[in-house]
XYZ file of C-alpha atoms in Angstrom:
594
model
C 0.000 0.000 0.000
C 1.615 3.502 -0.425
C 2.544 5.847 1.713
C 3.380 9.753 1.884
C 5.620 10.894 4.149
C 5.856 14.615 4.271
C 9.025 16.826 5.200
C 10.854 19.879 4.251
C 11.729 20.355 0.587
C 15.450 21.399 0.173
C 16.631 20.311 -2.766
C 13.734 20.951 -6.162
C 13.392 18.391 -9.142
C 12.129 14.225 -8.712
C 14.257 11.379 -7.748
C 12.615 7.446 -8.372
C 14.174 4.537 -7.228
C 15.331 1.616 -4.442
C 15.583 3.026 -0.848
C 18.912 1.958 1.001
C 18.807 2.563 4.629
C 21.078 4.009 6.621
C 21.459 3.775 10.014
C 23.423 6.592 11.864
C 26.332 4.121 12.843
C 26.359 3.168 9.724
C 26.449 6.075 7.686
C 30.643 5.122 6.290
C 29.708 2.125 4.938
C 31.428 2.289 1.373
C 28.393 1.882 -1.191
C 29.187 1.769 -4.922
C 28.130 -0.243 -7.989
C 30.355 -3.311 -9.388
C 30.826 -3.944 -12.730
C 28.955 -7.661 -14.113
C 32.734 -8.940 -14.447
C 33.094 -8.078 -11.077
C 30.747 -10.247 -9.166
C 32.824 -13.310 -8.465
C 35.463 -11.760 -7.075
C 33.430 -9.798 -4.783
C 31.648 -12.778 -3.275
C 35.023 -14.401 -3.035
C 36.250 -11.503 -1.204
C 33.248 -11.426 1.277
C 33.462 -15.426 1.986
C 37.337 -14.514 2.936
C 36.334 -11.742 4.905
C 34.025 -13.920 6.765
C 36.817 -16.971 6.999
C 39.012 -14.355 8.484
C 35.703 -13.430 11.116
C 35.629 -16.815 11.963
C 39.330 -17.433 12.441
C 39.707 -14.624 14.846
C 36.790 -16.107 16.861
C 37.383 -19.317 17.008
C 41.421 -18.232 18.231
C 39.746 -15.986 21.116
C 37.801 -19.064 21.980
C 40.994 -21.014 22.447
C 42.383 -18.295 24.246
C 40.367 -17.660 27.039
C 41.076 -18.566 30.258
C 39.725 -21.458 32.550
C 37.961 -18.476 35.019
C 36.121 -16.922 31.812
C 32.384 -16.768 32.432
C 30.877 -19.600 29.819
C 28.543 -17.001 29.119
C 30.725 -15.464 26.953
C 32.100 -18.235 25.390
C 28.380 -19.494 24.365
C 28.627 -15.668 22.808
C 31.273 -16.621 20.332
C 29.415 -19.456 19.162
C 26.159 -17.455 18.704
C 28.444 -15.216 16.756
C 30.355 -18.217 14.762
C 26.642 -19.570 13.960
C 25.287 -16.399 12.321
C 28.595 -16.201 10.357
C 28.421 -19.528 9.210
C 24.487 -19.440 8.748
C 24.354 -20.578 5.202
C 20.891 -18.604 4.795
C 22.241 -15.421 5.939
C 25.420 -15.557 3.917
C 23.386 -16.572 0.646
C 20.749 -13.688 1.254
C 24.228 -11.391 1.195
C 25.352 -12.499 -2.101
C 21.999 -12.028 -3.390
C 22.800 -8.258 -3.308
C 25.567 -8.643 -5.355
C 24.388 -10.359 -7.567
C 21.273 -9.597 -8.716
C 22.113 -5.828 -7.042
C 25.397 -5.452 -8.270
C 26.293 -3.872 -4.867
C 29.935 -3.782 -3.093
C 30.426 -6.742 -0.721
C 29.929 -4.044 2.263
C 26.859 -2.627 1.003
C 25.612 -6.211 0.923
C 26.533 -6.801 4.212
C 25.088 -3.607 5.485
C 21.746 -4.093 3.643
C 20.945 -7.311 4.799
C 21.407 -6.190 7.969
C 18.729 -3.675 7.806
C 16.137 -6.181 6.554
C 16.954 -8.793 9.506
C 16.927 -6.170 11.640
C 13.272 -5.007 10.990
C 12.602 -8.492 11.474
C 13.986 -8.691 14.796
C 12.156 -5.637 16.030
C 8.695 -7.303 14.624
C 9.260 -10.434 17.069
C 7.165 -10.791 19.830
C 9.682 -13.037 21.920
C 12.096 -10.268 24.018
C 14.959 -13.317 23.923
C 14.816 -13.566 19.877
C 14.605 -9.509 19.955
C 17.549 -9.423 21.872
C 19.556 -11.458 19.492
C 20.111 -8.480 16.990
C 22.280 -6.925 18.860
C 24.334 -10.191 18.004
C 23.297 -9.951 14.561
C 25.098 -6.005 14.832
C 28.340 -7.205 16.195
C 29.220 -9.436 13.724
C 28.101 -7.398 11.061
C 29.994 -4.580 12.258
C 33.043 -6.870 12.541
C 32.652 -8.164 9.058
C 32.273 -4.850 7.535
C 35.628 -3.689 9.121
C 37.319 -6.652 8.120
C 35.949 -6.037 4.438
C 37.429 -2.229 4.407
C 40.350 -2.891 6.046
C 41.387 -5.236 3.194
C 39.922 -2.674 0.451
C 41.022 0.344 -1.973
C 37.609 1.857 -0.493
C 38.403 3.261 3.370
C 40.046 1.686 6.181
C 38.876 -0.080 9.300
C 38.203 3.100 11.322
C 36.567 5.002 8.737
C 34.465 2.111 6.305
C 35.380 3.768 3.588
C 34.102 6.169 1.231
C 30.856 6.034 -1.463
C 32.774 6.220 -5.031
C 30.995 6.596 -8.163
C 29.834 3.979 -10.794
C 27.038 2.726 -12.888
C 24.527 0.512 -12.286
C 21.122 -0.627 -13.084
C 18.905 -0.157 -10.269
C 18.640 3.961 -9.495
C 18.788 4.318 -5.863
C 18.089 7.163 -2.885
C 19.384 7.870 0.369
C 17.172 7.505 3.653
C 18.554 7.913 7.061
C 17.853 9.629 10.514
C 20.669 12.055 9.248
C 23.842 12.828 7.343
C 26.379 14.991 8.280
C 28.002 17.761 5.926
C 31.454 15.446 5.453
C 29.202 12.439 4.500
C 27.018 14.693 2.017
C 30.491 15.697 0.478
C 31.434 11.811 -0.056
C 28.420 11.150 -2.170
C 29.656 13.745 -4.751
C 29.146 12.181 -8.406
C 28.359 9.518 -6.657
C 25.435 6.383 -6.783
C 22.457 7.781 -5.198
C 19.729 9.825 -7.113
C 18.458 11.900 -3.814
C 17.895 11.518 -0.014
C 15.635 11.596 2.526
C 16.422 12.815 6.591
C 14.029 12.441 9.231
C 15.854 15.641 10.884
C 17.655 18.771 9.551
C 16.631 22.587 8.083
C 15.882 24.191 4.728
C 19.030 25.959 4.994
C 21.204 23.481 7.226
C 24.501 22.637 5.695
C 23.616 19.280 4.755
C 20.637 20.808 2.922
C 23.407 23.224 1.094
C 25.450 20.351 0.122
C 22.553 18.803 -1.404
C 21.537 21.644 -3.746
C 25.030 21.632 -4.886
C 25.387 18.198 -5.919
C 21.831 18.896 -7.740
C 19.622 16.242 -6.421
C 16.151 15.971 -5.020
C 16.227 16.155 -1.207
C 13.672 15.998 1.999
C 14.548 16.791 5.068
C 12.989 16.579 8.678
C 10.743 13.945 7.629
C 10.580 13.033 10.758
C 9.917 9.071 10.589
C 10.899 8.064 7.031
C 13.802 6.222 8.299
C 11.406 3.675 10.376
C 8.432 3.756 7.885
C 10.517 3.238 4.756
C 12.059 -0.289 4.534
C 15.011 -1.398 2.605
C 14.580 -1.275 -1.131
C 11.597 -0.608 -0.856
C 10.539 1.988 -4.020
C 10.123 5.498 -3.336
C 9.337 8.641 -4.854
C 11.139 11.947 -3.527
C 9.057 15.177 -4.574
C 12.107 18.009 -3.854
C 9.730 20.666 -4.621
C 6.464 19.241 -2.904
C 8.801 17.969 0.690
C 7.145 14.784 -0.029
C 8.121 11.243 -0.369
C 5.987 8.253 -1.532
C 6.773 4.657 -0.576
C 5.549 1.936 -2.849
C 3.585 4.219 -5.212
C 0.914 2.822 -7.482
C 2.072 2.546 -11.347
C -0.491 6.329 -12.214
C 1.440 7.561 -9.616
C 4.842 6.177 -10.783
C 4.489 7.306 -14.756
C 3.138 11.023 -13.301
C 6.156 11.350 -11.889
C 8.924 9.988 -14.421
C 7.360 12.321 -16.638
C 7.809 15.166 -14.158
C 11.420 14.021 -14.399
C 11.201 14.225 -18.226
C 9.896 17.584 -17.800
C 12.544 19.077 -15.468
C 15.200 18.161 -17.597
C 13.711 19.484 -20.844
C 13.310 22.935 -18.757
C 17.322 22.537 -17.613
C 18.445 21.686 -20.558
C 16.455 25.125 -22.258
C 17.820 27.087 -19.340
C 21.260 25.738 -20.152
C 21.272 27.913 -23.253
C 21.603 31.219 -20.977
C 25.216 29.918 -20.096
C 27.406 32.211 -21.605
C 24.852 35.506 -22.311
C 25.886 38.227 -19.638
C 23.208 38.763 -16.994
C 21.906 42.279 -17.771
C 18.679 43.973 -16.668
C 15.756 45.007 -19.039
C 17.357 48.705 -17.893
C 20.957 47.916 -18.624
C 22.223 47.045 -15.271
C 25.114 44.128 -15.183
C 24.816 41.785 -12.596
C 27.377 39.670 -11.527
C 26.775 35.701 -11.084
C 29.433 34.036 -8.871
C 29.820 30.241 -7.971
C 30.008 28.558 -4.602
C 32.129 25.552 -4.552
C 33.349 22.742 -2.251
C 36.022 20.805 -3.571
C 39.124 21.702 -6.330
C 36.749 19.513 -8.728
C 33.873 21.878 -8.780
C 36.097 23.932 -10.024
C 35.506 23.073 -13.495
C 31.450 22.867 -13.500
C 31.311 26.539 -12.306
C 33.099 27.283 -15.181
C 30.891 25.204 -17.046
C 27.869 26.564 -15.965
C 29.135 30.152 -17.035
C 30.396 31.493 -13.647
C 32.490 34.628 -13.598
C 34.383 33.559 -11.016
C 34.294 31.834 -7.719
C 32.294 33.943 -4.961
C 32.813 30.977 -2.070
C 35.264 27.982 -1.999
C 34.486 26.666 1.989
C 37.597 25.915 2.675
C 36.895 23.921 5.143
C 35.668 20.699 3.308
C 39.449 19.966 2.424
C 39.695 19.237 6.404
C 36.918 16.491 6.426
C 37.200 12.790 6.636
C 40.739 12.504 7.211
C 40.657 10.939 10.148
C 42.333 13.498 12.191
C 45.248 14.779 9.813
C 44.866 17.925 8.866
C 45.970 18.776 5.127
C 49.507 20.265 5.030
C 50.983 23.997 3.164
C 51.274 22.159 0.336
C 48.299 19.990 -0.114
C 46.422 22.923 0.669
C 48.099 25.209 -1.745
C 47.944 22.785 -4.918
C 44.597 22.362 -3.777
C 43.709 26.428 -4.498
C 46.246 26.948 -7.061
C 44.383 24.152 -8.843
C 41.210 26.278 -8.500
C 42.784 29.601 -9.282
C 44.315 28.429 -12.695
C 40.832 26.101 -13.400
C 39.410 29.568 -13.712
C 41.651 31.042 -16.179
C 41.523 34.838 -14.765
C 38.613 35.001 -13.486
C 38.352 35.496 -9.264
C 38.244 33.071 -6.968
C 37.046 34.285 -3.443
C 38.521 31.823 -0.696
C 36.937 31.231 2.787
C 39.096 30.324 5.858
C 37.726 27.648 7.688
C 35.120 27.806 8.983
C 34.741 24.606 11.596
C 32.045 24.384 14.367
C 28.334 23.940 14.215
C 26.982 21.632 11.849
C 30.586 21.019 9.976
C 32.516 19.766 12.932
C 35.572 17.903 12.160
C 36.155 14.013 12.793
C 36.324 13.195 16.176
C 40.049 12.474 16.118
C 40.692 16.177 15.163
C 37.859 17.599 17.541
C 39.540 15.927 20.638
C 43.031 16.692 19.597
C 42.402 20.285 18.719
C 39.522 21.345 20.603
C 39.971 19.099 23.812
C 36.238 19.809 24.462
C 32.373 19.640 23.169
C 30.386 22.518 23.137
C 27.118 22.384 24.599
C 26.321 25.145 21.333
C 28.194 24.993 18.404
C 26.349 27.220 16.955
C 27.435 30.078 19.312
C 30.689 28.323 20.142
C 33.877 28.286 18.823
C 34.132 28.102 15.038
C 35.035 29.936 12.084
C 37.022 32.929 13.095
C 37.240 32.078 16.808
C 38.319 28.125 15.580
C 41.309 29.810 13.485
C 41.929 32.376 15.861
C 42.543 29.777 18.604
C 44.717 27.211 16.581
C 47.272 30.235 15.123
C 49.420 27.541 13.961
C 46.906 25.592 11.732
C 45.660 29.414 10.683
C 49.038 30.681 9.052
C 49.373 27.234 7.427
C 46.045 27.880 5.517
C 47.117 31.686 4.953
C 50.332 30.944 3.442
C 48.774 28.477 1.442
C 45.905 31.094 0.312
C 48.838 33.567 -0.426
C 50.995 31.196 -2.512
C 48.309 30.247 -4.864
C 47.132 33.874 -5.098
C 51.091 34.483 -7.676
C 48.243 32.199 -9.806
C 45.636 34.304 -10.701
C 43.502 37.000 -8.933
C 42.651 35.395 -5.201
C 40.203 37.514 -2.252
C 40.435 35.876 0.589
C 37.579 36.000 2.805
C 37.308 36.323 6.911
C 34.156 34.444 8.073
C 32.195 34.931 11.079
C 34.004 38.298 12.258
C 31.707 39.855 14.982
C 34.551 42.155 17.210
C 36.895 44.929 16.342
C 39.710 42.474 18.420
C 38.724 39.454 15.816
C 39.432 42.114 12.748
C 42.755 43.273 14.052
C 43.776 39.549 15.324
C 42.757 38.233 11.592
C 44.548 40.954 9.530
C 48.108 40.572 12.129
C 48.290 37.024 10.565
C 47.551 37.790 7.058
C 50.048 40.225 7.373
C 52.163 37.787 9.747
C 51.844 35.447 7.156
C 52.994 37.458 4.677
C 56.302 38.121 6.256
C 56.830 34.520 6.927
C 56.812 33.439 3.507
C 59.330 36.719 2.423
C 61.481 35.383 5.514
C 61.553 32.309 3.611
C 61.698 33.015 0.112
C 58.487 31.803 -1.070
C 56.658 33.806 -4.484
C 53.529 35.152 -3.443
C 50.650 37.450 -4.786
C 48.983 40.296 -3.779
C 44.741 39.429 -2.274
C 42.036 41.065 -1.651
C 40.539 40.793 2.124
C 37.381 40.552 3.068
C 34.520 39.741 5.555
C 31.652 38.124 6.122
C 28.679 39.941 7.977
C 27.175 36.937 9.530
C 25.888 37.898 12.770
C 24.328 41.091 13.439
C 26.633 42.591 15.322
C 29.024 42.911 12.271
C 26.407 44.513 10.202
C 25.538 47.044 12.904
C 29.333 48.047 13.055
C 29.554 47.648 9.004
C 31.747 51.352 9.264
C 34.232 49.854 11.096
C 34.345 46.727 8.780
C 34.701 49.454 6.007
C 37.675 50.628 7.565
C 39.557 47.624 7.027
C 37.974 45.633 4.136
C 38.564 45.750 0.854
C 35.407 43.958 0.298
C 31.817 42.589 1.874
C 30.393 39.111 1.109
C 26.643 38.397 3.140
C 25.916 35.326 4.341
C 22.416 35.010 4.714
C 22.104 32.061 6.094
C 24.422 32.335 9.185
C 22.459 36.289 9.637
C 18.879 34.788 9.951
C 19.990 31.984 12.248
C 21.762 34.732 14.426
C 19.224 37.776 13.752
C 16.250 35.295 14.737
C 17.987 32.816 17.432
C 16.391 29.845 15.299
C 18.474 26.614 14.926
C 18.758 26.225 11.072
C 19.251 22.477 11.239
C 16.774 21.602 13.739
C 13.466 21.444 12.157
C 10.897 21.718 14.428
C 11.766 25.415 15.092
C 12.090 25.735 10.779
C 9.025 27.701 10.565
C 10.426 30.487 12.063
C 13.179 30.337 9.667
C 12.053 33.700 8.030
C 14.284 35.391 5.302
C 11.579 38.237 4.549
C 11.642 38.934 8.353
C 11.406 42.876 8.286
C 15.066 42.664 10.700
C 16.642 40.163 8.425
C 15.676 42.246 5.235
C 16.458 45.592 6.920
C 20.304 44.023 8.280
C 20.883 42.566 4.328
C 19.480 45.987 2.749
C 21.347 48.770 4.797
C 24.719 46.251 4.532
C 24.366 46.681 0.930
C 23.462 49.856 0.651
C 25.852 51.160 2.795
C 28.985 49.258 1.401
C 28.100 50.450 -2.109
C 27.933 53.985 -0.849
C 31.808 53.651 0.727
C 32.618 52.450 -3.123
C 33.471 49.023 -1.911
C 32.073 45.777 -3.457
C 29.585 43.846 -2.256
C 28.123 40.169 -2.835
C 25.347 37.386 -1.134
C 27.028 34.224 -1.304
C 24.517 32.729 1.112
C 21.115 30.593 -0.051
C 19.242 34.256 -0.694
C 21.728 34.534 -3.606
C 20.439 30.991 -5.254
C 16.823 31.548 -4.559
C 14.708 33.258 -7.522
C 12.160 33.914 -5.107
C 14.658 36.672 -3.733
C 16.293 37.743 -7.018
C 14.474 40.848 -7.810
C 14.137 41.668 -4.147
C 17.821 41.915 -3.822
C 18.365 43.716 -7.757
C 15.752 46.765 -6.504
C 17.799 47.069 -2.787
C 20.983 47.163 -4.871
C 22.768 44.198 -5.231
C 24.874 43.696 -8.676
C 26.864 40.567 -7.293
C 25.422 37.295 -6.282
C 27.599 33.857 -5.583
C 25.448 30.251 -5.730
C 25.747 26.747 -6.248
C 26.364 26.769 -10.173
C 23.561 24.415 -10.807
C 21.572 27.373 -9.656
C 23.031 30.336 -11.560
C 20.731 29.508 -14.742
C 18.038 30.397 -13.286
C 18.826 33.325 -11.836
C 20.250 34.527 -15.274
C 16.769 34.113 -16.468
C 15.166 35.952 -13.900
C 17.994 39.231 -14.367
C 17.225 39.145 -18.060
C 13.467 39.534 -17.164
C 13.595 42.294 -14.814
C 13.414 46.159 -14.592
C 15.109 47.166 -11.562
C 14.641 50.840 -11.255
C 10.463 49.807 -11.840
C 10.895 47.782 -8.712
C 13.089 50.181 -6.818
C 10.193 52.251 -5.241
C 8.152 49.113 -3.676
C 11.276 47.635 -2.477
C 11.717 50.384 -0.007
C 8.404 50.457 0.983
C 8.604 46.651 1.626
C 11.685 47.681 3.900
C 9.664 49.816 5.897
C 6.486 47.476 6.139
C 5.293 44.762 8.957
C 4.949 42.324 6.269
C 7.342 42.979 3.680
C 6.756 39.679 1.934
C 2.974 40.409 1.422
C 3.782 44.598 0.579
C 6.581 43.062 -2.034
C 4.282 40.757 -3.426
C 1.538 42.870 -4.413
C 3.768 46.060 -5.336
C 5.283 44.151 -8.010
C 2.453 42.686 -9.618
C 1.364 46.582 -10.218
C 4.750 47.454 -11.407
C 5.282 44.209 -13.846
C 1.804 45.180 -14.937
C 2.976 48.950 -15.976
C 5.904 47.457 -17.193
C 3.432 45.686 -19.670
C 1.233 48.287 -20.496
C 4.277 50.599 -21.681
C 6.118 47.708 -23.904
């Protein structure tokens, strides 16, 4: 029978296929697609993986002591019968082979179907016995990375791209930003969360990687089952398990549809984005990872607006990336866009893009009770000075490579701005000291939180440039959690404080001849596009999937028409509702004259 599940949509366009589950300890299980040739000698290597499983038990068995409670030998036989349950191992290599799935993915995935089994049982003793079931997958999995090209045992390896078949989706309880990054190019068509925000990062990673997403969908991780088929409606926040086959063809040709309009949008690429009265606009790209490098420039990007930094710290186990990994890693990006800008963010750590736990513990030495308000970005850098002028030098060497800003997130105290421009500098003198080429950047700041925009003079002072970040200012303006969804209603962009903070920091940094830009979700969002064209912005920075669209909304638009409701809007108790209706009337007189 089907079933809708509703939750928050984050990510627009359709996604059809298989569900695979993922449980939260699970979520580094390596899942990727083997090739037909491949199948053999992935069975092969889960039977040795499972021969090694055994070995080690049945040595720990003979190694126990005369005083050991028999209770936990009787364990290791419970745990040697699953593993040598001929049942259970053939219902494993039924995923690769009729799935084509990796030989941990099988393992995983059968464990999620026994273990909705085990919950269904009415006996407590049987229930029990999945926690059994658990341990030795657990152990088998490990055993399976360790002895892969895919992760190691601490980690369980990465999801890698390839082809198959079967189209599948994501559904867990959640996924963290590092995790999102992993599934770049990678096997699954879209996801569903039962937690998380419209504008939490793991909602930002999934608009950049362009696929259908739902978040805080509360119990889609328990109501779903694995492989079960689902439909993900990114634009509706809905998902349906097991649809009916109406319900199935409506929505493949929705997905027909969607890529007949990207495709026509796709034509806009390289037409500069100028008003219907002549005004240029400038359309940025936010990126991730060196590799997106190329598909901003792709997509017709005149320059980089964002690189976070910080995703080249992620899943790496605790080692933080060196001068010189980090500076191939930029110069890479700097010469990918042959001249054009490329606007680099320190780190910015804390919140909902922590680092591994290995790095947390050795660099930290302590959890905050609000990460949020905690230490990150700024603070984070400001507090390692070691791991900051490694990332500044880095920044500084690949800026002899083209023309680099670098960018100062999170800044919300006059100490913070003089602190952050003594290393720059500091940095600066290190790498003369040592004899190192470097170029000549631009620096500057994030308003974030709304203390920085309510001391935007001073920032002026010291700045060469302003880049808004929308999403970190609402969170801050409106003391609303953006990842925690059951205080997402109150996630308000057209808030009349939110508005008024974004306005007068554009306004006001355009006035002191500096340059200004939104490189947070606003930027992205057509709903916002003219909005942010009347208040006078002329430079926007988004996920390049999204930059298309906002082309096409540039090209349509008169700004000076819309110039006059956009201030009363400011000035209004519901600016959404006074924006709404002032520019029907003015796209109307816009008509009437053409």
């Amino acid at each position: 029978m089907s079933v809708q599940v509703f939750g928050l949509p984050v990510s627009r366009g359709v996604a059809i296929g298989r569900a695979v589950l993922v449980a939260s300890s699970w979520v580094d299980v390596a899942h990727y697609f083997i090739e037909a040739d491949q199948v053999g000698p992935e069975i092969r290597r889960l039977k040795a993986a499972r021969d090694q499983v055994c070995r080690e038990f049945e040595a720990l068995k003979l190694d126990v002591q005369g005083d050991t409670p028999a209770e936990l030998v009787a364990l290791l036989d419970v745990h040697l019968m699953l593993l040598h349950d001929e049942v259970l191992a053939s219902a494993t290599r039924q995923w690769i082979e009729e799935r084509h799935y990796n030989a941990e993915w099988a393992v995983a995935a059968q464990l999620e179907t026994l273990s909705r089994q085990f919950d269904e049982m009415e006996d407590e003793y049987l229930r029990e016995r999945k926690a059994d079931l658990e341990q030795v997958a657990e152990r088998l999995i490990r055993t399976l990375a360790a002895h892969s090209g895919h992760g190691d045992a601490s980690a369980l390896g990465p999801v890698v791209s390839c082809e198959g078949d079967v189209p599948v989706v994501l559904v867990a309880n959640d996924i963290s930003p590092a995790d999102m990054m992993q599934f770049k190019g990678g096997v699954f068509r879209g996801f569903v969360t039962d937690v998380g925000g419209r504008t939490s990062h793991t909602a930002i990673v999934a608009r950049s990687l362009d696929i259908p997403a739902v978040v805080g969908a509360r119990d889609a991780s328990r109501i779903i089952r694995q492989d079960d088929w689902i439909i993900i409606d990114g634009d509706a926040g809905l998902v349906i398990v097991d649809p009916s086959p109406m319900i199935l063809e409506e929505y493949r040709f929705r997905q027909r549809q969607g890529q007949l309009e990207r495709d026509r949008l796709a034509r806009l690429r390289h037409r500069p984005a100028v008003s219907l009265d002549g005004q240029r606009v400038q359309l940025l790209a936010n990126i991730e990872l060196p590799s997106d490098a190329a598909a901003a420039v792709e997509a017709g990007a005149e320059g980089v607006g964002l690189f976070r930094s910080e995703f080249l710290f992620m899943n790496r186990g605790g080692r933080l990336p060196d001068e010189q990994e980090q500076y191939e890693a930029y110069r890479d990006v700097v010469i990918a866009l042959r001249g054009l800008p490329v606007t680099i963010r320190t780190i910015d750590i804390g919140a909902d893009k922590p680092l591994d736990r290995m790095s947390l513990s050795e660099l930290r030495h302590e959890h905050s009770l609000n990460p949020a308000m905690g230490l990150r970005a700024i603070r984070w850098s400001l507090a390692d000075p070691g791991m900051f002028m490694v990332q500044l030098r880095a920044i500084l060497r690949a800026a002899q490579h083209g023309s680099v800003r670098l960018l100062v997130p999170m800044i919300s105290h006059p100490g913070e701005i003089r602190a952050a421009l003594d290393m720059i500098e500091r940095a600066r003198e290190s790498l003369r000291r040592d004899g190192i080429a470097f170029g000549d950047v631009a620096v500057g700041a994030m308003i974030e939180v709304p203390a920085a925009a309510l001391m935007l003079p001073i920032f002026l002072k010291h700045f060469d440039f302003i880049s808004i970040g929308t999403n970190d200012l609402i969170q801050y303006t409106l003391a609303i959690d953006r990842a925690d969804e059951s205080v997402a209603h109150l996630y308000d962009p057209w808030h009349p404080a939110v508005l008024g903070l974004v306005a007068s920091t554009i306004q006001a940094t355009r006035a002191a001849g500096k340059e200004v830009c939104i490189c947070g979700e606003m930027a992205g969002d057509a709903e916002f596009t003219e909005m942010l064209l009347a208040v006078g912005l002329r430079s926007f920075s988004m996920h390049p999937s999204q930059l298309p669209a906002i082309k096409q909304r540039i090209l349509r638009t008169e700004i000076a028409a819309l110039e006059p409701q956009a201030a009363l809007a400011l000035v209004g108790d519901d600016p959404r509702a006074i924006w709404a209706a002032g520019r029907v009337r003015a796209l109307a007189a816009i008509a009437q004259v053409a």
